[in-house]
XYZ file of C-alpha atoms in Angstrom:
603
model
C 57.063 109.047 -212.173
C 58.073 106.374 -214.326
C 57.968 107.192 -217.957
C 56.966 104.702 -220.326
C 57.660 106.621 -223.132
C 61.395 106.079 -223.436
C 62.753 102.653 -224.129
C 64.484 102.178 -220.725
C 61.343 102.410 -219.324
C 59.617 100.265 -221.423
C 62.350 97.457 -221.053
C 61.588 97.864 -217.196
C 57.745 97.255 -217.709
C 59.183 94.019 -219.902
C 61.224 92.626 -217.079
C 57.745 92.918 -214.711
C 55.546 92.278 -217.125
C 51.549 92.553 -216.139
C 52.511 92.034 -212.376
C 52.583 94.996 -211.397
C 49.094 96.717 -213.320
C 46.319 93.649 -213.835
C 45.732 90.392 -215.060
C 47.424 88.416 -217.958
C 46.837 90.109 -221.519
C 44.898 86.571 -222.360
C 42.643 86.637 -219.644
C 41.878 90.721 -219.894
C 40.828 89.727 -223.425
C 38.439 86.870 -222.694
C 36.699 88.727 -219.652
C 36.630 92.048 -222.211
C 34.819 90.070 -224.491
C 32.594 88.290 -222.077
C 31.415 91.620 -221.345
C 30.899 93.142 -224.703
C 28.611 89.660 -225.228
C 26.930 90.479 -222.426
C 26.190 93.865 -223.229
C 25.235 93.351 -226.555
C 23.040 90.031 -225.629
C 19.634 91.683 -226.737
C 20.865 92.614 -229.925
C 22.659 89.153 -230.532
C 19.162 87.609 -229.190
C 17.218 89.926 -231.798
C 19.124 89.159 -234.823
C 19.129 85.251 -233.836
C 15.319 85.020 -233.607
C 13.968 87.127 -235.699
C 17.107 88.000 -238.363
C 16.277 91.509 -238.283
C 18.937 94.269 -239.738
C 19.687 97.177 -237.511
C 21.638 99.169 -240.308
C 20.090 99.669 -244.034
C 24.377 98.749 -245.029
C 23.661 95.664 -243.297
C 21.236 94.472 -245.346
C 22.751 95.112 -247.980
C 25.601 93.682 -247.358
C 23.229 90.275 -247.115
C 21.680 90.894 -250.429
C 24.787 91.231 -251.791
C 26.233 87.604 -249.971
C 23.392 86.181 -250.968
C 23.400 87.274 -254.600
C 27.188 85.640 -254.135
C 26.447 82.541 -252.774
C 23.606 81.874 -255.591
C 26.477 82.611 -258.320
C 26.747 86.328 -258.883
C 29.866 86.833 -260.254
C 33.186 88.074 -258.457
C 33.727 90.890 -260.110
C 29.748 91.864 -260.702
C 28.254 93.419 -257.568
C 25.718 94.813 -259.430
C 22.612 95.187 -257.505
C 19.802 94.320 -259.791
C 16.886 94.432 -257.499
C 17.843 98.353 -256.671
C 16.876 100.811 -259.244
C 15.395 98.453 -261.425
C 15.351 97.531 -264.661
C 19.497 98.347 -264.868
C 20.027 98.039 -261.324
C 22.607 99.704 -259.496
C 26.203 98.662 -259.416
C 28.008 99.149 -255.616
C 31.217 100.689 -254.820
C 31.747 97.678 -252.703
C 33.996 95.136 -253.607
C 33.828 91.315 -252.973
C 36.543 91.196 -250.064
C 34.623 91.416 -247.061
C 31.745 88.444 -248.708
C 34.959 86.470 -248.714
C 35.413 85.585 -245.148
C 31.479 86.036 -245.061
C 30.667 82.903 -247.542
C 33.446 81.229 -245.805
C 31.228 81.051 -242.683
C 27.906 80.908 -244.103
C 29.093 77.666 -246.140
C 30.105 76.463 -243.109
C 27.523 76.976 -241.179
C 24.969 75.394 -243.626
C 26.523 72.443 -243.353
C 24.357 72.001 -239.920
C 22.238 74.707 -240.249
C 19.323 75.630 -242.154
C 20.220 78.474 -244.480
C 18.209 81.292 -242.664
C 20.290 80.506 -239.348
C 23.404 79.742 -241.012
C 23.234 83.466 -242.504
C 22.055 84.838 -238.688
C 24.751 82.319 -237.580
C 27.544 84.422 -239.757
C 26.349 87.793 -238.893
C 26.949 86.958 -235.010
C 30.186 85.334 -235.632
C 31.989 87.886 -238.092
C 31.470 90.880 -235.937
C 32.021 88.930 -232.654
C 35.997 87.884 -233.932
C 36.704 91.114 -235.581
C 35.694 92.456 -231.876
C 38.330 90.191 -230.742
C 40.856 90.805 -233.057
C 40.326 94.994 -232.163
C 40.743 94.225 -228.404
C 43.746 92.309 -229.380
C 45.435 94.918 -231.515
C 44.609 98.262 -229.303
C 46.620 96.030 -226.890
C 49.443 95.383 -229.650
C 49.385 99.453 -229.731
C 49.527 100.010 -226.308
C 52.931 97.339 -225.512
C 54.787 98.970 -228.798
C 54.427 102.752 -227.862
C 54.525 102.212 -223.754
C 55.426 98.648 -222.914
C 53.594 95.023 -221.876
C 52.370 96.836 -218.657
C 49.631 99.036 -220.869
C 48.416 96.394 -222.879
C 45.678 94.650 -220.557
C 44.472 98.220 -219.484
C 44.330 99.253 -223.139
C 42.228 95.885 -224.020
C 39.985 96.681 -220.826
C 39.813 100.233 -222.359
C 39.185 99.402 -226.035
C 35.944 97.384 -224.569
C 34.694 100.528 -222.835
C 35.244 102.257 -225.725
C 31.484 100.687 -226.671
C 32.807 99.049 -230.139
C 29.933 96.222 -229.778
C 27.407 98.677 -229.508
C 28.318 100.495 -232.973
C 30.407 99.025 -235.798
C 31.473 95.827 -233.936
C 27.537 95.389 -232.575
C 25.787 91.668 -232.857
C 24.316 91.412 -236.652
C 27.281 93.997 -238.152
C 28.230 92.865 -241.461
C 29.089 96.041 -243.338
C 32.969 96.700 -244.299
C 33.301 99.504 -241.395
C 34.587 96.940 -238.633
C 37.235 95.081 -241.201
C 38.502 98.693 -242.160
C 38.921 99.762 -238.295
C 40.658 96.554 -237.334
C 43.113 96.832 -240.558
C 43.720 100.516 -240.001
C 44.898 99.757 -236.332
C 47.126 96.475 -237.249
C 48.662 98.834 -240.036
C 49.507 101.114 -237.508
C 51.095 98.787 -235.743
C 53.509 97.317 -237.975
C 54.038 100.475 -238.982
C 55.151 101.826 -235.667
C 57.464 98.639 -235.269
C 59.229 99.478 -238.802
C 60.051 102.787 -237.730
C 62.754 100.848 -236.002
C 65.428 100.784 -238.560
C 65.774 97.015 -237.429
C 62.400 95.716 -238.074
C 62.045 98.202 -241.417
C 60.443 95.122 -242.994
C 57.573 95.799 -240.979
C 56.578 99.002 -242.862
C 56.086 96.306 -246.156
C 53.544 94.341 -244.357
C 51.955 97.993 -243.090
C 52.194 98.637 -246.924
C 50.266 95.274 -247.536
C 47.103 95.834 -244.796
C 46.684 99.548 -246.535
C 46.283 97.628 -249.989
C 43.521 95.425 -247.993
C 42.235 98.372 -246.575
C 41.672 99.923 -250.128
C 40.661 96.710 -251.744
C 37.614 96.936 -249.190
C 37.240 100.641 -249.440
C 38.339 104.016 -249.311
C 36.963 105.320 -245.682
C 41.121 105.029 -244.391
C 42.603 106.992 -246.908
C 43.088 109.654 -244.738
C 44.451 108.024 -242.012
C 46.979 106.425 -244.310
C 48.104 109.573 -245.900
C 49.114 110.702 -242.261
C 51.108 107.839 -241.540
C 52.549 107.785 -244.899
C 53.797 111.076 -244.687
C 56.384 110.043 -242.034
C 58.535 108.755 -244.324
C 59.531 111.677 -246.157
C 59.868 113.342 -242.376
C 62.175 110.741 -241.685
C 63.732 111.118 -244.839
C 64.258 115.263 -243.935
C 65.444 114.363 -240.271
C 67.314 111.281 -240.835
C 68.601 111.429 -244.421
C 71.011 108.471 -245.655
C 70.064 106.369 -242.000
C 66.286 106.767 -243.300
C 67.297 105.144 -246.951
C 65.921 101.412 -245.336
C 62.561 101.787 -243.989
C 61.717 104.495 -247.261
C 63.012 101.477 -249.789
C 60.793 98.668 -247.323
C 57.486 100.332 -247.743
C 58.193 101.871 -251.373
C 58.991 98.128 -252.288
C 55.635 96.917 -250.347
C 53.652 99.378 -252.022
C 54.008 98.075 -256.004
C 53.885 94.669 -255.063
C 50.667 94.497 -252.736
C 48.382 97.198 -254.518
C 48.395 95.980 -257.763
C 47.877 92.608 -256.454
C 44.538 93.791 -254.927
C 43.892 95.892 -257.640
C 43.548 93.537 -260.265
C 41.982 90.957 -257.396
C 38.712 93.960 -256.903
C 38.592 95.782 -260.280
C 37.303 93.853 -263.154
C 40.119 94.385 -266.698
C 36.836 96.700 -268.704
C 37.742 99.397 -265.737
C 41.491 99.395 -264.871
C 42.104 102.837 -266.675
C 38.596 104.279 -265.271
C 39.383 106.891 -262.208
C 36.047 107.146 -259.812
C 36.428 109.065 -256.407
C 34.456 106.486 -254.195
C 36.368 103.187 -254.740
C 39.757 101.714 -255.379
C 40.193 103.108 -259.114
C 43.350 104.160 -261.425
C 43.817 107.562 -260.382
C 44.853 106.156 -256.769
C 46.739 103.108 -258.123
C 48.739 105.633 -260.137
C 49.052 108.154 -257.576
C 50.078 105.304 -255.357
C 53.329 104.277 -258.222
C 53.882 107.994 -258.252
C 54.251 108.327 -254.506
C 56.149 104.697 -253.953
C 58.747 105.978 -256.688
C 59.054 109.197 -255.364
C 59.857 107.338 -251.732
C 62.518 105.576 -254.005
C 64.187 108.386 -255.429
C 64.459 109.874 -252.498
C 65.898 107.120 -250.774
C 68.834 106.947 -253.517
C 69.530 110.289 -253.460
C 70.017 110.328 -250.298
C 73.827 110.553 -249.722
C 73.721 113.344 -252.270
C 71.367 115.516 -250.235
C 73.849 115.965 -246.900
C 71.869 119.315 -245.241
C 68.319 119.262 -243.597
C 67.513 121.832 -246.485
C 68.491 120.058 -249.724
C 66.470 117.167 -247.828
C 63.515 119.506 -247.341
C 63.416 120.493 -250.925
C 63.532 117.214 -252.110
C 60.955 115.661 -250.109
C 58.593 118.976 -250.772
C 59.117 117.739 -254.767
C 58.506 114.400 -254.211
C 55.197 115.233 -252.455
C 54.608 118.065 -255.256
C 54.954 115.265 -258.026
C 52.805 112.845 -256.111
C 49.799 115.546 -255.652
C 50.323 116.421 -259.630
C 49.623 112.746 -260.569
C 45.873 113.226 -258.549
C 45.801 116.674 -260.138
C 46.055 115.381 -263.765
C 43.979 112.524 -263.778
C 41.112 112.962 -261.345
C 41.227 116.394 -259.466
C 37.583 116.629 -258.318
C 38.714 113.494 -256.328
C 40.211 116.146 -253.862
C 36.985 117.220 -252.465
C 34.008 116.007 -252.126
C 34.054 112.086 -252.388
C 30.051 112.449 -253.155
C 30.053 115.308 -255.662
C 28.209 113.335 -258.078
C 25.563 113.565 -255.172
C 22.242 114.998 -256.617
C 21.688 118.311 -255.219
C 17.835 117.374 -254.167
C 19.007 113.978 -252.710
C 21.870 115.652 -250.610
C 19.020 117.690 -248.908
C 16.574 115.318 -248.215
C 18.727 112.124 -247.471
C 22.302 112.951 -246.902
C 21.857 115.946 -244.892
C 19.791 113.854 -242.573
C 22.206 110.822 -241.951
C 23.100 110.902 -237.933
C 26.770 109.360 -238.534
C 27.301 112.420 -241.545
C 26.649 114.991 -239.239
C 29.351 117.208 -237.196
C 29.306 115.626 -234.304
C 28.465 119.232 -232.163
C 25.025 119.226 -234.106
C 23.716 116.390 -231.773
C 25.145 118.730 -228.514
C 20.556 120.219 -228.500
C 19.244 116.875 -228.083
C 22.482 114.621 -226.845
C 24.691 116.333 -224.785
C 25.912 113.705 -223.000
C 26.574 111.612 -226.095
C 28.684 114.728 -227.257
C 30.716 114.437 -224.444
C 31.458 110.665 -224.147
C 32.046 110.592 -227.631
C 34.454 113.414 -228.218
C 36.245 113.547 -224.288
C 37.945 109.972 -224.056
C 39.486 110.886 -227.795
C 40.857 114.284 -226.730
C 42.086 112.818 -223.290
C 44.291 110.161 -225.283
C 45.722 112.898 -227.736
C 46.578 115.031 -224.860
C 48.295 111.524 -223.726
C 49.766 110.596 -226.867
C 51.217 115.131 -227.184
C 52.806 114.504 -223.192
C 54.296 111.342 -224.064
C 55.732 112.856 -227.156
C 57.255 115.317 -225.127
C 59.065 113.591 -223.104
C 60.142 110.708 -225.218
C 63.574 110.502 -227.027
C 64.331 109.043 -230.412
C 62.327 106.108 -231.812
C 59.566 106.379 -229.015
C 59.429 110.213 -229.452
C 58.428 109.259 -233.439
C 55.841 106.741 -232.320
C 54.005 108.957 -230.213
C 54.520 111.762 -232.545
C 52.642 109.810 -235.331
C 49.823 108.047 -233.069
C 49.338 112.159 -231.442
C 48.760 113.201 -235.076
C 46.737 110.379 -236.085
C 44.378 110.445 -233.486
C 44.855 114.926 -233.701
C 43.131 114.219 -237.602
C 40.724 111.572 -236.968
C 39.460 113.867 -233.793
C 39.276 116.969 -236.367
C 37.320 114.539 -238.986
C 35.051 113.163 -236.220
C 33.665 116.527 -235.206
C 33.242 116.986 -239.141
C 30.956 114.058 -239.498
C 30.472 111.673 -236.432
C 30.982 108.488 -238.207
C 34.985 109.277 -238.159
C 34.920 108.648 -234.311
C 34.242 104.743 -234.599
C 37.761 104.823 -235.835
C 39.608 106.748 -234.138
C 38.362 106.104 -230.794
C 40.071 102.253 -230.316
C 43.653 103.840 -231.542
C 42.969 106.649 -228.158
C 42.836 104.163 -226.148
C 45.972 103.306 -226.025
C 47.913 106.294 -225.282
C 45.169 106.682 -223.088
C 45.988 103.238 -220.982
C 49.383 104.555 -220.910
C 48.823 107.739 -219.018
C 46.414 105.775 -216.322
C 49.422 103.272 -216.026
C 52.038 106.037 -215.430
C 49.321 107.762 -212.948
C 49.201 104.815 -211.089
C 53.408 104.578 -210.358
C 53.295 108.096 -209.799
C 50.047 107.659 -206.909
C 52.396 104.865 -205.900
C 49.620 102.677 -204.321
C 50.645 99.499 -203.572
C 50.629 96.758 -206.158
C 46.982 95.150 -204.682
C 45.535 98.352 -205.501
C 46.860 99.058 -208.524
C 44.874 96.695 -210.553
C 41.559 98.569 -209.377
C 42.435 101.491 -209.680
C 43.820 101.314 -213.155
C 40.158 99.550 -214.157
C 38.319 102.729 -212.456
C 40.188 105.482 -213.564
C 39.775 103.594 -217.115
C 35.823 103.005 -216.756
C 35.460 106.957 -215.400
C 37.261 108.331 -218.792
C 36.427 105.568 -220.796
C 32.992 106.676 -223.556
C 30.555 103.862 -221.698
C 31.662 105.479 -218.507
C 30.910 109.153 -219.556
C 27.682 107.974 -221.648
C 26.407 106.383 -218.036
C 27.602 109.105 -215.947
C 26.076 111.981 -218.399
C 22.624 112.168 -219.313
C 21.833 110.599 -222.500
C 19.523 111.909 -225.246
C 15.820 111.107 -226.629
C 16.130 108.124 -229.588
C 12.445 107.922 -229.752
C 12.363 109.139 -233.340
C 14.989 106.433 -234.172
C 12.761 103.975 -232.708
C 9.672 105.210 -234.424
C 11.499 104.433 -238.352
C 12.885 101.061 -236.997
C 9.554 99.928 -235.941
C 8.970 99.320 -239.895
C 11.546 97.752 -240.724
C 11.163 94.713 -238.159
C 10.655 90.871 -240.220
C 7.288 91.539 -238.747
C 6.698 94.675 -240.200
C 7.667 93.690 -243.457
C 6.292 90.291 -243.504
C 2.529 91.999 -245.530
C 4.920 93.346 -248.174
C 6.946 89.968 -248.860
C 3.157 88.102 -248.991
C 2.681 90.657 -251.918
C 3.765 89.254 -255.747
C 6.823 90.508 -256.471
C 6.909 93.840 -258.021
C 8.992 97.258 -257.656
C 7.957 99.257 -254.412
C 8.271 102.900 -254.042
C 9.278 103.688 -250.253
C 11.438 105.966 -248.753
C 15.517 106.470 -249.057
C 15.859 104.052 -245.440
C 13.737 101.469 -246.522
C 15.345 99.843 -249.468
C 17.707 97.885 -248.163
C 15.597 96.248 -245.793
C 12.948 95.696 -248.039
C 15.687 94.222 -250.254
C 16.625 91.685 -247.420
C 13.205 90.469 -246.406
C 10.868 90.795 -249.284
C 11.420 89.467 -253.001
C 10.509 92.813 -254.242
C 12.574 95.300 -256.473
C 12.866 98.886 -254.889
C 13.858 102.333 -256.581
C 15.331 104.143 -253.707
C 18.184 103.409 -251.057
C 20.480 104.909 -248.907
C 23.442 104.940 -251.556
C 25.223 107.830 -253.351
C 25.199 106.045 -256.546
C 21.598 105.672 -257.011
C 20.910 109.042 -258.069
C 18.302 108.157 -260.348
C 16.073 105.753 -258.452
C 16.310 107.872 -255.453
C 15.031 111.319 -258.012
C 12.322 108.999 -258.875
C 11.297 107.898 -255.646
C 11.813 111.804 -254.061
C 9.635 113.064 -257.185
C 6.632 110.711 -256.880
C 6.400 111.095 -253.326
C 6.735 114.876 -253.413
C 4.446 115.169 -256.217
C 0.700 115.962 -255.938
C -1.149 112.626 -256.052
C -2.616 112.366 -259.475
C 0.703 113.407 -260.591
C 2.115 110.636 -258.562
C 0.612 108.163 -259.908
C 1.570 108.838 -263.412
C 5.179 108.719 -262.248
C 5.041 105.581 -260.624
C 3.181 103.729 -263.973
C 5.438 104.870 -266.399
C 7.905 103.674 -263.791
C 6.746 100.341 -263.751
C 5.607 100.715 -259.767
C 3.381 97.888 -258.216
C 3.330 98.715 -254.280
C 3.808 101.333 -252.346
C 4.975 101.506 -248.603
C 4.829 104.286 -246.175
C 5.972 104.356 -242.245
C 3.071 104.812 -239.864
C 4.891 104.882 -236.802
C 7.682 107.652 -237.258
C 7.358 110.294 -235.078
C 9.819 112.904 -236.742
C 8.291 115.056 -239.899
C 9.883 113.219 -243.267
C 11.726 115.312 -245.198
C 9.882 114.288 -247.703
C 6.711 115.742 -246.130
C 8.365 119.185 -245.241
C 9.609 119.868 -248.915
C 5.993 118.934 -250.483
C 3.082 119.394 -247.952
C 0.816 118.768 -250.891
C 2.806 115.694 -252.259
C 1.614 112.262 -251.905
C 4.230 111.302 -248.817
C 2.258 114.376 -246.757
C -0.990 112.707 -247.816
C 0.505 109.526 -246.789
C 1.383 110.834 -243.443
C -2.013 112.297 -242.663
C -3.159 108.775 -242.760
C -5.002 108.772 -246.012
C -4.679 107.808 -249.389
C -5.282 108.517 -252.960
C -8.129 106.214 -254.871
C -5.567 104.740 -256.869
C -3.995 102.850 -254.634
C -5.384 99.801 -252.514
C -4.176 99.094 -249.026
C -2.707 95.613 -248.487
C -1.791 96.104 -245.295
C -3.659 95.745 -241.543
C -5.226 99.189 -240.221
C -2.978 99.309 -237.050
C 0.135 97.614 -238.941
C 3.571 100.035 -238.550
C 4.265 99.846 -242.405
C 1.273 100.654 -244.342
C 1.288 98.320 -247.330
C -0.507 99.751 -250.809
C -0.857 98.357 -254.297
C -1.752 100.323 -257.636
C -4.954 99.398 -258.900
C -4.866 98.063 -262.500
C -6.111 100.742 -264.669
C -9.492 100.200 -266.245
């Protein structure tokens, strides 16, 4: 068996390039995304025609652009329509509307503006799909050789990224963040290579990006980061160059974003859910502790004093988080209302562990969770038998992919990132399979793209029995253009609905909403939970003092609101039985998804 862990090996897989497993890297990528368009047609078809959202962050993220684009400024992403009079501001900065008004400016130069937004929201996800292909395969050649890279491309496309954060109408920071976390990786993995250390200052760089945009890969990033100081125990003085090229990266390229996102009124404010100055300090802390260690390093000759120091630096680096925000180590949503966390959060698919699907999906369980553990088992042999640099590599891509494995079965959305980076090791193993089989080289090609579709998530999810989305469908049935379109003929006014709705409303109707599906809008969302849990005539005093003009209610969803389980005497649970109070006045058709009411004007 040849292994392509050790750099002999991979030098050998140089020589024969793709010859031996596939077809050219370029033309792997071009068929892989052929075939993601082709999968994901009907949803690029839906959002062309009819500019419907599939994900409440999606419309948002339009609002937002579009708020943007009409003048909003940079540094105010205040949401004025949400929780209204105040409105609500976002932890979401302006970097991702950057490359997003880049396109939608472009496109309205031929376009009128409603396609050249439907234009952008094809576009955007469709080259960040391409750019993910392109750097799973950059993973694959630096930890196994140019031999893996084609079948880690073909792999990273049966991974099923167009059907989730890379899908057809995506515009929501998650794809940006996967795609930066990967390429960080990368350079990363190169820098460990004490002659390409200046590597680990561009890796350095993408994490400020990555935090600029948002906070979902600090935990990936601590992982990698703490290879330094490992190299610093095992290494000492040889380790002194790569610690000093990321240390120096880190205070040039975070302030830089920092003072790029955060307006100068918050600079000294600490918050737990965005980029904030208890991380940019922490951050200093940690890149001088990197330092110091690196210049003490030819007084600190024995593995011990080494291990000591390092411990101290990491001590001093926690202390800085301790001092200035320490409920920033748990919870990243304790400012969550209690009430809200119950009947919203604890409801959200992507937030649950992933085994609480296993009753109704547990195919989906499978194909999610197997290809991830298969490529850390990958990653853990290679490790084994590597030597030296390539040993490291697959050391930190085994524990990278070990933590975002642990964190997806905590809450599935973690799996969207750590899936593409499993891939690769994953590639790796089919490749070496296939010299160990030793087929000949006609077959080889085949049977790498097999063995890759049978352990590959699309392959599991078609082989396994999937589960019943039929209340999903139910809740997205109201939230169509169509749906919608007898609440944007209303006047503009503020509309009570439920936590999913407000975005969407947000993005197809003029109208002002008090709930959404957002952390931060713990008041609106109270409001909206209390008035629809309340008994009717209580209701409606709620909603006037509130300043409420319309209410909206689902028709068509098929699972129990939680709303409705908590208050079967509220005015949701009325809502749901199909009637309603005398104080309100339907606007909407009798058979129409999304029953439409106004408040009557009080005599």
């Amino acid at each position: 068996m040849t292994d392509l862990a050790t750099p002999d090996a991979r030098s050998a897989a140089g020589r024969q390039a793709a010859t031996d497993f596939g077809f050219p890297s370029g033309l792997v990528l071009a068929l892989s995304l052929l075939c993601a368009a082709a999968l994901s047609f009907s949803r690029t078809e839906a959002v062309w025609r009819t500019g419907a959202f599939f994900d409440s962050d999606d419309a948002m993220r339009a609002v937002q652009l579009r708020d943007f684009l009409a003048g909003q400024p940079w540094f105010d992403v205040t949401a004025y329509r949400l929780d209204p009079p105040g409105g609500l501001p976002m932890h979401w900065s302006r970097i991702v509307d950057v490359p997003l008004a880049g396109l939608d400016l472009l496109f309205s130069r031929f376009l009128a503006p409603e396609y050249a937004e439907r234009a952008t929201r094809l576009v955007f996800p469709f080259l960040l799909l391409a750019a993910l292909f392109a750097v799973v395969g950059w993973l694959a050649a630096i930890l196994s050789g140019p031999r893996a890279r084609s079948l880690a491309i073909w792999l990273a496309m049966l991974s099923g990224a167009m059907f989730l954060q890379f899908t057809p109408g995506r515009i929501d920071h998650h794809a940006p963040q996967i795609v930066t976390l990967a390429a960080s990786l990368c350079f990363f993995l190169q820098g460990l290579d004490g002659k390409q250390a200046s590597r680990l200052a561009a890796s350095a760089a993408l994490m400020a990006l990555s935090f600029a945009i948002s906070l979902e890969n600090l935990p990936f990033f601590a992982v990698i980061v703490a290879a330094l100081p490992l190299l610093f125990v095992f290494e000492g003085a040889a380790a002194r160059g790569r610690l000093l090229w990321f240390a120096g990266g880190v205070p040039v390229a975070f302030p830089a974003f920092y003072v790029t996102t955060v307006p100068s009124v918050r600079y000294f404010a600490s918050v737990c859910d965005t980029f904030s100055f208890a991380h940019i300090a922490a951050l200093g802390v940690g890149a001088a502790s990197l330092i110091a260690l690196a210049l003490a390093a030819p007084w600190l000759p024995t593995f011990r004093a080494r291990l000591l120091a390092a411990g101290g630096a990491g001590l001093v680096t926690l202390s800085s988080v301790l001092l200035l925000a320490p409920h920033c180590l748990g919870d990243p949503l304790v400012g969550l209302d209690p009430l809200i966390r119950d009947l919203w959060l604890s409801h959200v698919a992507e937030a649950k562990p992933l085994f609480a699907l296993f009753p109704k999906a547990p195919g989906l369980v499978v194909a999610t969770a197997a290809p991830v553990a298969l490529g850390l088992a990958a990653a853990a042999a290679f490790a084994w038998r590597a030597q030296g640099l390539a040993r490291r590599r697959w050391l930190l891509t085994a524990a990278l992919v070990a933590v975002g494995l642990a964190a997806g079965l905590w809450q599935l959305r973690v799996f969207s990132s750590v899936t593409p980076l499993a891939m690769a090791p994953l590639a790796a193993a089919i490749v070496a399979l296939g010299e160990r089989l030793r087929v000949s080289a006609a077959l080889r090609a085949p049977l790498a793209a097999f063995l890759a579709l049978l352990v590959s998530p699309i392959g599991l999810a078609l082989a396994l029995p999937s589960g019943d989305d039929s209340e999903a469908d139910g809740e997205r049935a109201c939230l169509t253009p169509q749906a919608l379109a007898p609440l944007a003929a209303q006047p503009p006014a503020r509309v009570l609905g439920s936590f999913d709705f407000g975005s969407h409303i947000l993005a197809h109707t003029p109208h002002s909403v008090f709930a959404a599906p957002y952390h931060r809008d713990n008041h609106g969302n109270l409001l909206a939970a209390n008035a629809f849990m309340a008994p009717p005539n209580e209701a409606e005093a709620l909603l006037r003092e509130a300043g409420a003009g319309l209410v909206v209610w689902c028709a068509r969803a098929k699972a129990p609101s939680s709303l409705v389980s908590a208050a079967p005497d509220g005015l949701a649970a009325m809502l749901a039985r199909g009637d309603f109070p005398a104080w309100l006045e339907r606007k909407s058709a009798n058979n129409a998804p999304l029953l439409v009411f106004a408040l009557r004007a009080v005599k």
